[in-house]
Amino acid sequence: MGRYVIRRLLQAVLTLSVVLFMLHYLMSLAIQINGNPVRTFFGDKPVSDELLQATMEKFNLDDPCLKSVGDPCWGMFTDRMQQWSHFDFGTDFQSVKIGDSIANAIPVTLTIFAITTVVWALFGVTAGVLAAMNRGRFIDYLVRIGTTFTLAIPGFLMLILVQNIFGVIIGNWFREQFGRESFLSLIFQPTYSAKAPFLSLVIPGIALGVFGIAGITRLSRTSMLENLRSDFVRTAKAKGLKRTRVTIVHTLRNSLIPVVTVIGFALGDALGGSVVLEGLYNIPGLGLLAFNGVKTNDTAVVIAVVALASVVFMVTNLIVDLFYAVLDPRIRYE
Amino acid sequence: MRTKRVMSAIAVAAIAGLVVSACGSGGDDAGSGSQELNLGLGEPKNLVPPNVGESEGGEVTRLVYSGLYTYNNDGSLKPVIAEGQPTSTDNKVWTIKLKSGWTFQNGEAIDANTFKKAWDYTVYGPNANSGSYFFNKITGFADTQSGADPDGDGPQKGAEPKAKELSGVKVVDPTTIQITLDTPWVVFPALLGYTAFYPTADACRAQIEACNEAPIGNGPFKFVGKWEHKTSIKLEKWSDYKGEQPSYQKLNFTIFTGSNNSQWAPFEAGSLDIAAPTPDKYESAKQKYGDRMIEADSPSTWSLGFPSYDNIYKDPKVRQAFSLAVDRQGIIDAIFTGRGKPLATFIPTMIPGYTEGTCATYCKTDPAAAKALLDSSTWPKGKKVELWINSGGTGEKILKAIGDQLAKNLGVEYEMKNIEWNDFLQKKQDHKLTGPFFTGWQPDYADSENYMGPLYYSGAKDGSDNDFGYYNADFQKLMDEGNAAPTIAEAHAKYTAAEKILTETLPVAPLYTGRTSTVIGDKIDFKSVDRNPILGGIDFVKIKLK
């Protein structure tokens, strides 16, 4: 397994370099075509050339390569990589250290992801298993219609409804009944609260989980159905094993392979953050960080966040592949 | 084989652990009750006064710092650290007396020297402070700016400035500052209440980055901990403050970085004490909170700019025809559900120097006259109007509405040119826009001069040094006379005459001023809410909590 892991890691390094350079190139191209973002600091106000030049120097955006369209700006790229090798990710347009911004945003985004995953694992997989075990009966139809519903309703609309119904209407009722600092009042809030970082993320996390749940549920259902018909399950049943043992150990474990893959991929996505959710709930996570970076053409922020997301994506993919071996005795990496 | 699988499971768990271990964060103590005010705020760009250029940073710095003056609701100066109004015999050399005994929150004393050092730092070119242009009429300003780039194209740094100090600012004695201007200017004192003129402590300038994170102020509030970027700013009353003290202890800003509209839901849930309803919630908010809603006209003006440098738009008749073809009220009704005010002047009502109806002739809707004017102008028949706008804002909708009105009232075809904001600003400055464009102005100081001088006054005869390429010798002369006038009243008379010229030659067609609606939560004593129409903000020091 060791050699396999090393080979994968080397591939990852190569992929990462390509990703980093492409990002750098695209962001530079955006500046070359759309003009220097420093100009927007002054808005509609007239600004003297001297002040504009001094401000560009301050934010390291005075390289002449940013004026010729298509120039790959190698100098800026190597400078940035050198900085990175000392774990210095530079500062954003607010003069904040990007390393700090990311360190603050990761726990928040991971908390949401954790809540979402729990929702998927508890409700998604369970619903899928139940539907498969009761194929063609009421519960199966209920699960299938339910998942279609979560896919059909536009996410943004649903989030606004959740915010207003759970955060404002129900939340206000709890606040009147039990006081502002009570447990339920802190959970049912319309936006993220720094006073209750975990509790205020529960509802948005669940809401996000409900959206992705259709895929997990359908996948577990199909996968279960397939395995229920397989030879080894029949053998297990013929051996007279208990029904729960057959279901959980023999069928479910094998059915989880595709599910784990999907959750692994979702973690990579989650690290990019849900821009819509974080924007609406004012959650200071990675999604909003990257989104605002793109909006203001803040290259340093965008590259740092996307680099992080790619690293996590590749590591989770590796972990997912290794998990296959745990779940399926036939898979081995030698 | 069995053990092998267990081992790999452990390995997997270990790697997963590395990724997830960054989890967990500390909670704050839950603040209690009525002694704190909770507000929402966009993420400020900067909190060092000379570098504050936008309203978010301004809102915080005005609480943490105090300047020589602040503004009364009519725009006049209200002394804070200064003793009395600035005095001058010739409007060129201004003398300001200071009160003694004021200090920064770190104990550093504030005297005339503090201001001189702070202002020298502000203007020094390489410091790239966005507020430095406020000082450009003071003697010696040009010498403090970086020279042009040697080859005009980077990457070499610009030449070192000739001077490190602003020679027009003199410390006469510890309580007297003397400011000398290049030329007499009676309006100058109106600038002195702006954040760019606020003092900064030696300890602050020595570590400017740290001072941005945890400001060393001299105002009614002080920082609790640091600026939690994109999350919150916590302030508490500074009890050694010599000026007007707040009646409550804590002021918390929650920072909103998502859409600007995300503050309304937390207001309804009681986490914020003041908020503006989103446009779609405006009607229901008015019904529900009617008597606690403050509606006020904003001092920002919005206009349709014309490229006077372009041959087609050089003819004032074309500009007049376009202005007469626009239905201002129609736009306000359609896009802002009636919340706005058509502009028939270049100066909004609350600004000193405002005169009613200066643009009555051309700032109205008169399709027949518009068509006649266009036909008698040099307008090339069949020419498509190109309307320029930055993409992604309300401006797009407004410009589209204007395009439709031009098409209907003048029979011209139009084409929208949507480009990115930075591209738009740069093209505007470089005179590359080939048609009318949407433009806004937020005043820097409360005087009619600020709505004209910085925008349309040109030293160059072809108008190449303003965005509109506008030049008018009579306008220039009247502005000069206004600047040199011995009293404010005489200056305003000249400025109004200058404005009359603008209303006939129309470098821009004034469109409208916006209207803000703010709802005050029931935790606040509504009678204590004092909104300054010029700064556009509520005085948080005066607010009383129930």
Tab-separated table of N, CA and C in Angstrom, chain A residues 87 89-90 92 96-111 192 197 271 284-287 289-290 301 304-305 308-309, chain B residues 19-26 228-231:
chain	number	residue	atom	x	y	z
A	87	PHE	N	5.442	29.341	3.961
A	87	PHE	CA	4.093	29.353	4.535
A	87	PHE	C	3.558	30.768	4.728
A	89	PHE	N	1.239	33.324	2.933
A	89	PHE	CA	0.277	33.365	1.838
A	89	PHE	C	-0.074	34.792	1.420
A	90	GLY	N	0.679	35.753	1.965
A	90	GLY	CA	0.453	37.137	1.557
A	90	GLY	C	-0.748	37.752	2.256
A	92	ASP	N	-4.506	40.186	1.781
A	92	ASP	CA	-5.555	40.522	0.825
A	92	ASP	C	-5.680	42.039	0.686
A	96	VAL	N	-5.187	42.011	5.354
A	96	VAL	CA	-5.300	40.922	6.322
A	96	VAL	C	-4.485	39.747	5.805
A	97	LYS	N	-3.795	39.057	6.725
A	97	LYS	CA	-3.031	37.881	6.318
A	97	LYS	C	-3.988	36.800	5.817
A	98	ILE	N	-3.737	36.305	4.608
A	98	ILE	CA	-4.647	35.331	4.018
A	98	ILE	C	-4.609	34.022	4.800
A	99	GLY	N	-3.423	33.683	5.310
A	99	GLY	CA	-3.310	32.480	6.142
A	99	GLY	C	-4.300	32.524	7.311
A	100	ASP	N	-4.396	33.696	7.952
A	100	ASP	CA	-5.324	33.842	9.086
A	100	ASP	C	-6.767	33.710	8.629
A	101	SER	N	-7.081	34.366	7.494
A	101	SER	CA	-8.461	34.309	6.994
A	101	SER	C	-8.871	32.867	6.753
A	102	ILE	N	-7.955	32.109	6.129
A	102	ILE	CA	-8.290	30.720	5.811
A	102	ILE	C	-8.406	29.904	7.082
A	103	ALA	N	-7.471	30.126	8.012
A	103	ALA	CA	-7.520	29.379	9.271
A	103	ALA	C	-8.822	29.648	10.020
A	104	ASN	N	-9.341	30.893	9.906
A	104	ASN	CA	-10.608	31.199	10.571
A	104	ASN	C	-11.795	30.570	9.851
A	105	ALA	N	-11.675	30.444	8.528
A	105	ALA	CA	-12.825	29.987	7.751
A	105	ALA	C	-12.960	28.464	7.751
A	106	ILE	N	-11.817	27.745	7.866
A	106	ILE	CA	-11.873	26.282	7.759
A	106	ILE	C	-12.788	25.634	8.806
A	107	PRO	N	-12.623	25.992	10.104
A	107	PRO	CA	-13.477	25.315	11.089
A	107	PRO	C	-14.958	25.532	10.807
A	108	VAL	N	-15.292	26.735	10.358
A	108	VAL	CA	-16.700	27.056	10.104
A	108	VAL	C	-17.238	26.176	8.981
A	109	THR	N	-16.492	26.137	7.879
A	109	THR	CA	-16.949	25.345	6.742
A	109	THR	C	-16.986	23.864	7.074
A	110	LEU	N	-15.981	23.401	7.839
A	110	LEU	CA	-15.974	21.984	8.200
A	110	LEU	C	-17.132	21.633	9.122
A	111	THR	N	-17.505	22.582	9.989
A	111	THR	CA	-18.647	22.320	10.869
A	111	THR	C	-19.892	22.087	10.025
A	192	TYR	N	-25.652	33.426	10.960
A	192	TYR	CA	-24.563	32.934	11.783
A	192	TYR	C	-24.317	33.906	12.935
A	197	PRO	N	-21.133	29.826	17.659
A	197	PRO	CA	-20.678	29.417	16.326
A	197	PRO	C	-21.222	28.065	15.898
A	271	LEU	N	-15.437	22.093	0.791
A	271	LEU	CA	-14.337	22.990	1.129
A	271	LEU	C	-14.381	24.240	0.267
A	284	PRO	N	-18.987	33.117	7.849
A	284	PRO	CA	-17.637	33.470	7.388
A	284	PRO	C	-16.821	32.238	7.007
A	285	GLY	N	-17.274	31.498	6.007
A	285	GLY	CA	-16.593	30.273	5.599
A	285	GLY	C	-15.756	30.481	4.348
A	286	LEU	N	-15.238	29.371	3.839
A	286	LEU	CA	-14.338	29.449	2.686
A	286	LEU	C	-15.050	29.889	1.411
A	287	GLY	N	-16.312	29.512	1.273
A	287	GLY	CA	-17.050	29.855	0.058
A	287	GLY	C	-17.149	31.351	-0.121
A	289	LEU	N	-15.323	33.570	1.331
A	289	LEU	CA	-13.969	34.115	1.197
A	289	LEU	C	-13.546	34.088	-0.272
A	290	ALA	N	-13.735	32.919	-0.908
A	290	ALA	CA	-13.349	32.791	-2.311
A	290	ALA	C	-14.233	33.671	-3.195
A	301	VAL	N	-6.051	35.826	-2.675
A	301	VAL	CA	-7.057	35.083	-1.909
A	301	VAL	C	-7.577	33.901	-2.722
A	304	ALA	N	-5.049	31.048	-3.064
A	304	ALA	CA	-4.821	30.333	-1.803
A	304	ALA	C	-6.000	29.422	-1.473
A	305	VAL	N	-7.214	29.941	-1.615
A	305	VAL	CA	-8.378	29.129	-1.245
A	305	VAL	C	-8.532	27.937	-2.198
A	308	LEU	N	-6.012	25.246	-1.520
A	308	LEU	CA	-6.411	24.455	-0.359
A	308	LEU	C	-7.480	23.445	-0.760
A	309	ALA	N	-8.483	23.940	-1.505
A	309	ALA	CA	-9.567	23.047	-1.917
A	309	ALA	C	-9.015	21.898	-2.762
B	19	VAL	N	-6.887	16.026	8.534
B	19	VAL	CA	-7.675	17.030	7.824
B	19	VAL	C	-8.698	17.679	8.738
B	20	VAL	N	-9.296	16.853	9.582
B	20	VAL	CA	-10.433	17.346	10.348
B	20	VAL	C	-10.031	18.032	11.651
B	21	SER	N	-8.755	17.811	12.097
B	21	SER	CA	-8.414	18.239	13.451
B	21	SER	C	-8.453	19.753	13.653
B	22	ALA	N	-8.507	20.516	12.556
B	22	ALA	CA	-8.547	21.961	12.713
B	22	ALA	C	-9.879	22.450	13.264
B	23	CYS	N	-10.777	21.508	13.533
B	23	CYS	CA	-12.136	21.847	13.977
B	23	CYS	C	-12.184	22.516	15.359
B	24	GLY	N	-13.341	22.994	15.699
B	24	GLY	CA	-13.575	23.493	17.036
B	24	GLY	C	-13.194	24.942	17.181
B	25	SER	N	-14.031	25.737	17.787
B	25	SER	CA	-13.697	27.144	17.968
B	25	SER	C	-14.306	27.633	19.264
B	26	GLY	N	-13.719	28.665	19.784
B	26	GLY	CA	-14.149	29.144	21.083
B	26	GLY	C	-15.404	29.993	21.014
B	228	GLU	N	-12.107	41.592	14.264
B	228	GLU	CA	-12.281	40.215	13.793
B	228	GLU	C	-12.773	40.321	12.363
B	229	HIS	N	-11.834	40.196	11.428
B	229	HIS	CA	-12.181	40.433	10.033
B	229	HIS	C	-13.348	39.583	9.566
B	230	LYS	N	-14.242	40.205	8.856
B	230	LYS	CA	-15.398	39.557	8.247
B	230	LYS	C	-16.313	38.930	9.294
B	231	THR	N	-16.089	39.226	10.575
B	231	THR	CA	-16.939	38.651	11.615
B	231	THR	C	-17.534	39.729	12.509
